[in-house]
Amino acid sequence: MWTLAALAALSLAARAVPSAHAPSRPTRHQPCRLAAPTLADLKVYELKAVCRAKGLKVSGRKAELIARIEAAPRGVTPVAPSRARGAPPRRASSSSPDAEAAGADTSGTAAARGAPIGESRRAAAATEVDVVDDAEMERSELASRRASRRAQRREKLAGYFSEEYSKLVGDLQADAGPAFSRAFGVEEVSIGAGAALIQIGRGGATRQYQESVHSRGRCLAWCKSFDAPRGCGVLIDLASGDEIAVRRAHLSTSPSVPQHARVLYPGEFIEYDPRLTSAADSADTPAAERGLVSGLLEWPLMCESVARAGLVLVGTD
């Protein structure tokens, strides 16, 4: 028969000896020890966050991110904020000497920590410059090749045109005979009883007439416009292309032509005295400046011929 004292002793012994199957519980004096996580235990987005905090490249696979983090120096590398393109540079603000010293210390530490990153950035910038230079060189070479090919095509087309033109003009000259020489002012002269032929330039009928007009002290022009109610107009010299003012009193007509009918028609060719260029542009024309404009070969002007025939040209009344 067990006594009450023996039962109490057995219960105390059972409580003191731990069971083999019962889990061990930490006591107050024995804290829990957890295993430290490694880089391999982190997720990809967590590794990218670490790379971004260190200022590293965030693209790549998980193994590349782990290798990049392990190769980088410990700690967070501060990265200066990049200025937006086109934004004005920040103005230097005045600060105390202590703040400047602290800033210099911080910048030096950041430079020491980010030396490899700076070198990689400089290398990347140099590579980008080289790529831009190569692209610009390729564009310039392509433009030069295009210009060269265009010039060659134009030269070839010009050669074809010259060949066809020479052939056509040569055939025309052979078919026309002496009429070609008279029209173009070229005369063939035989030397040594036809042993050789030379071409001598000779002025055509128009050039001979111009020389005759200049020998008489006259000039050739055509009427650009003439205002019949006001009695004034503008002439264009055939040699110089200058504009010359003309008035009704400068026209050489017979007294039988009415005053209002003394006009010049646009496009009419005339001869004029060089004194017309220095004539006074006034209503009172001196007698010495009258009759400075006449028809070709000093024939009557068109207005006088129209008045004699009693005709009225369309658009002149």
Tab-separated table of C-alpha atoms in Angstrom:
chain	number	residue	atom	x	y	z
A	1	MET	CA	0.000	0.000	0.000
A	2	TRP	CA	1.424	3.253	-1.109
A	3	THR	CA	1.236	6.011	1.294
A	4	LEU	CA	0.380	9.543	0.480
A	5	ALA	CA	3.999	10.641	0.956
A	6	ALA	CA	5.283	8.124	-1.591
A	7	LEU	CA	2.780	9.227	-4.228
A	8	ALA	CA	3.750	12.852	-3.794
A	9	ALA	CA	7.451	12.022	-4.263
A	10	LEU	CA	6.804	10.097	-7.460
A	11	SER	CA	4.788	12.948	-8.962
A	12	LEU	CA	7.537	15.431	-8.201
A	13	ALA	CA	10.162	13.178	-9.841
A	14	ALA	CA	8.036	12.773	-12.976
A	15	ARG	CA	7.719	16.540	-13.305
A	16	ALA	CA	11.446	17.085	-12.875
A	17	VAL	CA	12.551	14.575	-15.592
A	18	PRO	CA	11.550	15.814	-19.105
A	19	SER	CA	9.929	13.423	-21.489
A	20	ALA	CA	11.851	12.294	-24.545
A	21	HIS	CA	8.937	13.122	-26.836
A	22	ALA	CA	8.015	16.433	-25.299
A	23	PRO	CA	9.444	19.482	-27.123
A	24	SER	CA	11.965	21.546	-25.293
A	25	ARG	CA	10.772	24.989	-24.365
A	26	PRO	CA	13.117	27.892	-23.955
A	27	THR	CA	13.492	29.210	-20.488
A	28	ARG	CA	13.716	32.791	-19.411
A	29	HIS	CA	17.497	32.703	-19.308
A	30	GLN	CA	17.916	30.861	-22.708
A	31	PRO	CA	16.720	33.104	-25.660
A	32	CYS	CA	15.642	31.754	-29.079
A	33	ARG	CA	18.317	31.649	-31.796
A	34	LEU	CA	17.067	32.214	-35.434
A	35	ALA	CA	19.208	31.510	-38.513
A	36	ALA	CA	20.297	34.730	-40.381
A	37	PRO	CA	18.821	34.944	-43.937
A	38	THR	CA	21.275	34.965	-46.863
A	39	LEU	CA	21.040	36.717	-50.266
A	40	ALA	CA	19.854	33.475	-51.823
A	41	ASP	CA	16.827	33.510	-49.516
A	42	LEU	CA	15.676	36.925	-50.778
A	43	LYS	CA	13.193	37.384	-53.570
A	44	VAL	CA	14.134	38.961	-56.898
A	45	TYR	CA	12.284	42.191	-56.149
A	46	GLU	CA	14.053	42.381	-52.776
A	47	LEU	CA	17.436	41.935	-54.488
A	48	LYS	CA	16.513	44.684	-56.951
A	49	ALA	CA	15.617	46.979	-54.056
A	50	VAL	CA	19.048	46.326	-52.527
A	51	CYS	CA	20.745	47.061	-55.866
A	52	ARG	CA	18.746	50.264	-56.223
A	53	ALA	CA	19.746	51.355	-52.723
A	54	LYS	CA	23.401	50.733	-53.541
A	55	GLY	CA	23.145	52.529	-56.868
A	56	LEU	CA	23.738	49.354	-58.877
A	57	LYS	CA	22.143	48.090	-62.042
A	58	VAL	CA	18.763	46.521	-61.269
A	59	SER	CA	18.275	44.446	-64.423
A	60	GLY	CA	19.315	40.817	-64.752
A	61	ARG	CA	18.674	37.431	-63.265
A	62	LYS	CA	18.767	36.503	-59.593
A	63	ALA	CA	22.296	35.091	-59.751
A	64	GLU	CA	23.548	38.250	-61.467
A	65	LEU	CA	21.899	40.451	-58.843
A	66	ILE	CA	23.484	38.426	-56.019
A	67	ALA	CA	26.926	38.591	-57.628
A	68	ARG	CA	26.536	42.329	-58.191
A	69	ILE	CA	25.573	42.938	-54.554
A	70	GLU	CA	28.410	40.804	-53.196
A	71	ALA	CA	30.953	42.622	-55.390
A	72	ALA	CA	29.748	46.068	-54.290
A	73	PRO	CA	31.058	47.748	-51.125
A	74	ARG	CA	28.956	47.460	-48.008
A	75	GLY	CA	26.571	50.219	-47.094
A	76	VAL	CA	24.210	52.418	-49.072
A	77	THR	CA	25.902	54.517	-51.750
A	78	PRO	CA	24.281	57.970	-52.014
A	79	VAL	CA	23.504	58.927	-55.616
A	80	ALA	CA	23.198	62.587	-56.559
A	81	PRO	CA	19.806	63.409	-58.113
A	82	SER	CA	20.099	63.842	-61.866
A	83	ARG	CA	19.065	67.211	-63.259
A	84	ALA	CA	16.298	67.082	-65.866
A	85	ARG	CA	17.274	67.869	-69.442
A	86	GLY	CA	16.762	71.542	-70.208
A	87	ALA	CA	16.388	72.540	-66.537
A	88	PRO	CA	18.474	75.534	-65.405
A	89	PRO	CA	21.441	74.743	-63.156
A	90	ARG	CA	20.946	75.279	-59.433
A	91	ARG	CA	22.432	78.376	-57.897
A	92	ALA	CA	25.039	77.949	-55.214
A	93	SER	CA	23.533	78.796	-51.831
A	94	SER	CA	25.543	80.416	-49.082
A	95	SER	CA	26.177	78.175	-46.063
A	96	SER	CA	28.206	78.215	-42.894
A	97	PRO	CA	31.807	76.907	-42.741
A	98	ASP	CA	30.711	73.966	-40.562
A	99	ALA	CA	28.097	72.935	-43.105
A	100	GLU	CA	30.621	73.276	-45.931
A	101	ALA	CA	33.109	71.093	-44.053
A	102	ALA	CA	30.407	68.503	-43.359
A	103	GLY	CA	29.331	68.572	-46.974
A	104	ALA	CA	32.911	68.138	-48.144
A	105	ASP	CA	33.349	65.186	-45.795
A	106	THR	CA	30.118	63.585	-46.989
A	107	SER	CA	30.963	64.126	-50.650
A	108	GLY	CA	34.427	62.675	-50.115
A	109	THR	CA	32.976	59.602	-48.439
A	110	ALA	CA	30.410	59.213	-51.212
A	111	ALA	CA	33.128	59.574	-53.826
A	112	ALA	CA	35.271	56.987	-52.052
A	113	ARG	CA	32.351	54.578	-51.824
A	114	GLY	CA	31.119	55.169	-55.367
A	115	ALA	CA	34.465	55.193	-57.151
A	116	PRO	CA	33.716	52.035	-59.143
A	117	ILE	CA	30.281	53.386	-60.062
A	118	GLY	CA	31.769	56.679	-61.264
A	119	GLU	CA	34.323	54.880	-63.367
A	120	SER	CA	31.638	52.694	-64.901
A	121	ARG	CA	29.548	55.783	-65.651
A	122	ARG	CA	32.480	57.511	-67.310
A	123	ALA	CA	33.165	54.393	-69.352
A	124	ALA	CA	29.495	54.214	-70.347
A	125	ALA	CA	29.520	57.909	-71.320
A	126	ALA	CA	32.670	57.406	-73.400
A	127	THR	CA	31.078	54.413	-75.102
A	128	GLU	CA	27.935	56.452	-75.826
A	129	VAL	CA	30.045	59.250	-77.333
A	130	ASP	CA	31.866	56.735	-79.515
A	131	VAL	CA	28.566	55.277	-80.689
A	132	VAL	CA	27.197	58.753	-81.498
A	133	ASP	CA	30.380	59.649	-83.392
A	134	ASP	CA	30.189	56.434	-85.402
A	135	ALA	CA	26.537	57.057	-86.284
A	136	GLU	CA	27.283	60.643	-87.317
A	137	MET	CA	30.189	59.460	-89.451
A	138	GLU	CA	27.994	56.861	-91.138
A	139	ARG	CA	25.341	59.492	-91.898
A	140	SER	CA	27.917	61.868	-93.397
A	141	GLU	CA	29.435	59.098	-95.507
A	142	LEU	CA	25.987	58.101	-96.751
A	143	ALA	CA	25.185	61.721	-97.667
A	144	SER	CA	28.497	62.110	-99.521
A	145	ARG	CA	27.920	58.881	-101.447
A	146	ARG	CA	24.438	60.044	-102.438
A	147	ALA	CA	25.780	63.414	-103.595
A	148	SER	CA	28.532	61.708	-105.593
A	149	ARG	CA	26.083	59.358	-107.304
A	150	ARG	CA	23.743	62.269	-108.055
A	151	ALA	CA	26.599	64.258	-109.606
A	152	GLN	CA	27.626	61.267	-111.714
A	153	ARG	CA	24.073	60.804	-112.989
A	154	ARG	CA	23.788	64.492	-113.858
A	155	GLU	CA	27.122	64.416	-115.665
A	156	LYS	CA	26.046	61.368	-117.643
A	157	LEU	CA	22.715	62.994	-118.579
A	158	ALA	CA	24.522	66.190	-119.594
A	159	GLY	CA	26.803	64.122	-121.829
A	160	TYR	CA	23.795	62.464	-123.473
A	161	PHE	CA	22.149	65.847	-124.033
A	162	SER	CA	25.301	67.385	-125.519
A	163	GLU	CA	25.723	64.426	-127.843
A	164	GLU	CA	22.130	64.571	-129.071
A	165	TYR	CA	22.221	68.359	-129.416
A	166	SER	CA	25.456	68.285	-131.419
A	167	LYS	CA	24.048	65.615	-133.683
A	168	LEU	CA	20.808	67.536	-134.229
A	169	VAL	CA	22.499	70.900	-134.840
A	170	GLY	CA	25.061	69.309	-137.127
A	171	ASP	CA	22.343	67.718	-139.241
A	172	LEU	CA	20.424	71.002	-139.303
A	173	GLN	CA	23.486	72.917	-140.442
A	174	ALA	CA	24.146	70.381	-143.196
A	175	ASP	CA	20.524	70.467	-144.391
A	176	ALA	CA	20.097	74.258	-144.214
A	177	GLY	CA	23.346	75.108	-145.958
A	178	PRO	CA	24.137	78.831	-146.347
A	179	ALA	CA	20.840	79.812	-144.695
A	180	PHE	CA	22.144	78.433	-141.382
A	181	SER	CA	25.216	80.666	-141.565
A	182	ARG	CA	23.129	83.735	-142.313
A	183	ALA	CA	20.683	82.996	-139.514
A	184	PHE	CA	23.240	82.194	-136.805
A	185	GLY	CA	25.938	84.610	-137.925
A	186	VAL	CA	28.503	81.932	-138.856
A	187	GLU	CA	30.242	81.978	-142.209
A	188	GLU	CA	32.466	79.206	-143.578
A	189	VAL	CA	35.474	80.372	-145.564
A	190	SER	CA	37.607	77.959	-147.610
A	191	ILE	CA	41.372	78.290	-147.509
A	192	GLY	CA	43.793	76.878	-150.059
A	193	ALA	CA	41.302	76.070	-152.825
A	194	GLY	CA	39.031	74.183	-150.471
A	195	ALA	CA	41.805	72.419	-148.590
A	196	ALA	CA	40.446	73.702	-145.274
A	197	LEU	CA	37.306	75.374	-143.972
A	198	ILE	CA	37.167	77.840	-141.114
A	199	GLN	CA	34.142	79.397	-139.448
A	200	ILE	CA	34.068	83.152	-138.998
A	201	GLY	CA	31.554	84.809	-136.736
A	202	ARG	CA	29.372	87.317	-138.510
A	203	GLY	CA	26.613	89.436	-137.094
A	204	GLY	CA	23.102	88.650	-138.264
A	205	ALA	CA	20.530	91.089	-139.565
A	206	THR	CA	19.465	92.142	-136.068
A	207	ARG	CA	23.009	92.854	-134.967
A	208	GLN	CA	23.682	94.856	-138.118
A	209	TYR	CA	20.562	96.930	-137.485
A	210	GLN	CA	21.606	97.573	-133.870
A	211	GLU	CA	25.029	98.722	-135.019
A	212	SER	CA	23.357	101.028	-137.546
A	213	VAL	CA	21.118	102.530	-134.843
A	214	HIS	CA	24.067	103.155	-132.513
A	215	SER	CA	26.069	104.719	-135.333
A	216	ARG	CA	23.266	107.291	-135.775
A	217	GLY	CA	23.371	108.122	-132.070
A	218	ARG	CA	20.075	106.413	-131.265
A	219	CYS	CA	19.054	103.628	-128.872
A	220	LEU	CA	16.488	100.834	-129.032
A	221	ALA	CA	13.739	100.243	-126.486
A	222	TRP	CA	10.236	98.864	-126.119
A	223	CYS	CA	7.197	100.279	-124.383
A	224	LYS	CA	6.389	98.644	-121.064
A	225	SER	CA	3.324	100.762	-120.274
A	226	PHE	CA	1.719	104.053	-121.247
A	227	ASP	CA	-1.072	105.947	-119.468
A	228	ALA	CA	-3.021	107.731	-122.213
A	229	PRO	CA	-5.077	110.072	-119.938
A	230	ARG	CA	-1.963	111.253	-118.082
A	231	GLY	CA	0.252	111.148	-121.174
A	232	CYS	CA	3.220	109.334	-119.576
A	233	GLY	CA	4.727	105.859	-119.760
A	234	VAL	CA	7.775	103.656	-119.206
A	235	LEU	CA	10.328	102.374	-121.746
A	236	ILE	CA	12.763	99.437	-121.346
A	237	ASP	CA	16.169	99.798	-123.003
A	238	LEU	CA	17.078	96.696	-125.036
A	239	ALA	CA	20.800	96.881	-124.250
A	240	SER	CA	20.849	97.742	-120.546
A	241	GLY	CA	17.318	96.824	-119.439
A	242	ASP	CA	16.924	100.160	-117.620
A	243	GLU	CA	13.533	101.825	-117.256
A	244	ILE	CA	13.156	105.238	-118.898
A	245	ALA	CA	10.294	107.645	-118.271
A	246	VAL	CA	8.626	109.046	-121.387
A	247	ARG	CA	5.941	111.721	-121.879
A	248	ARG	CA	3.569	112.515	-124.711
A	249	ALA	CA	5.626	115.567	-125.725
A	250	HIS	CA	8.666	113.324	-126.346
A	251	LEU	CA	6.891	111.453	-129.169
A	252	SER	CA	7.752	112.370	-132.746
A	253	THR	CA	4.483	112.614	-134.700
A	254	SER	CA	3.075	114.760	-137.480
A	255	PRO	CA	0.885	117.774	-136.598
A	256	SER	CA	-2.143	115.998	-138.069
A	257	VAL	CA	-2.249	113.518	-135.170
A	258	PRO	CA	-4.560	114.763	-132.391
A	259	GLN	CA	-3.031	115.428	-129.003
A	260	HIS	CA	-5.008	112.704	-127.218
A	261	ALA	CA	-4.028	110.146	-129.886
A	262	ARG	CA	-0.282	110.592	-129.363
A	263	VAL	CA	0.404	107.476	-127.320
A	264	LEU	CA	2.642	104.422	-127.237
A	265	TYR	CA	1.242	100.918	-127.222
A	266	PRO	CA	2.603	98.297	-124.777
A	267	GLY	CA	5.116	96.072	-126.562
A	268	GLU	CA	5.841	98.622	-129.303
A	269	PHE	CA	9.524	98.858	-130.309
A	270	ILE	CA	10.914	102.352	-130.795
A	271	GLU	CA	14.110	104.336	-131.242
A	272	TYR	CA	14.953	107.133	-128.831
A	273	ASP	CA	17.582	109.781	-128.378
A	274	PRO	CA	19.947	109.255	-125.407
A	275	ARG	CA	18.985	112.718	-124.168
A	276	LEU	CA	15.661	111.196	-123.115
A	277	THR	CA	17.333	109.605	-120.077
A	278	SER	CA	18.185	113.039	-118.665
A	279	ALA	CA	14.980	114.809	-119.759
A	280	ALA	CA	13.046	116.605	-117.042
A	281	ASP	CA	9.917	114.782	-115.879
A	282	SER	CA	7.583	117.771	-115.964
A	283	ALA	CA	4.489	118.842	-117.826
A	284	ASP	CA	6.320	121.700	-119.551
A	285	THR	CA	8.667	119.899	-121.967
A	286	PRO	CA	11.256	122.162	-123.626
A	287	ALA	CA	11.343	122.329	-127.391
A	288	ALA	CA	14.785	120.689	-127.457
A	289	GLU	CA	13.357	117.567	-125.789
A	290	ARG	CA	10.429	117.118	-128.158
A	291	GLY	CA	10.488	114.414	-130.790
A	292	LEU	CA	13.104	112.267	-129.003
A	293	VAL	CA	11.086	109.053	-129.569
A	294	SER	CA	10.343	107.708	-133.065
A	295	GLY	CA	9.546	104.415	-134.775
A	296	LEU	CA	12.102	101.877	-135.972
A	297	LEU	CA	14.291	103.191	-138.791
A	298	GLU	CA	12.658	106.555	-137.970
A	299	TRP	CA	9.381	105.365	-139.383
A	300	PRO	CA	6.155	106.816	-137.933
A	301	LEU	CA	4.978	105.534	-134.590
A	302	MET	CA	2.042	103.135	-134.423
A	303	CYS	CA	-0.293	105.840	-133.127
A	304	GLU	CA	0.331	107.951	-136.238
A	305	SER	CA	-0.258	104.974	-138.559
A	306	VAL	CA	-3.494	104.181	-136.739
A	307	ALA	CA	-4.642	107.813	-136.937
A	308	ARG	CA	-3.943	107.967	-140.670
A	309	ALA	CA	-5.867	104.756	-141.323
A	310	GLY	CA	-8.734	105.856	-139.084
A	311	LEU	CA	-8.515	102.671	-137.054
A	312	VAL	CA	-9.255	102.152	-133.408
A	313	LEU	CA	-7.275	99.386	-131.700
A	314	VAL	CA	-9.106	97.212	-129.221
A	315	GLY	CA	-8.543	98.339	-125.634
A	316	THR	CA	-7.048	101.735	-126.524
A	317	ASP	CA	-10.113	103.972	-126.580
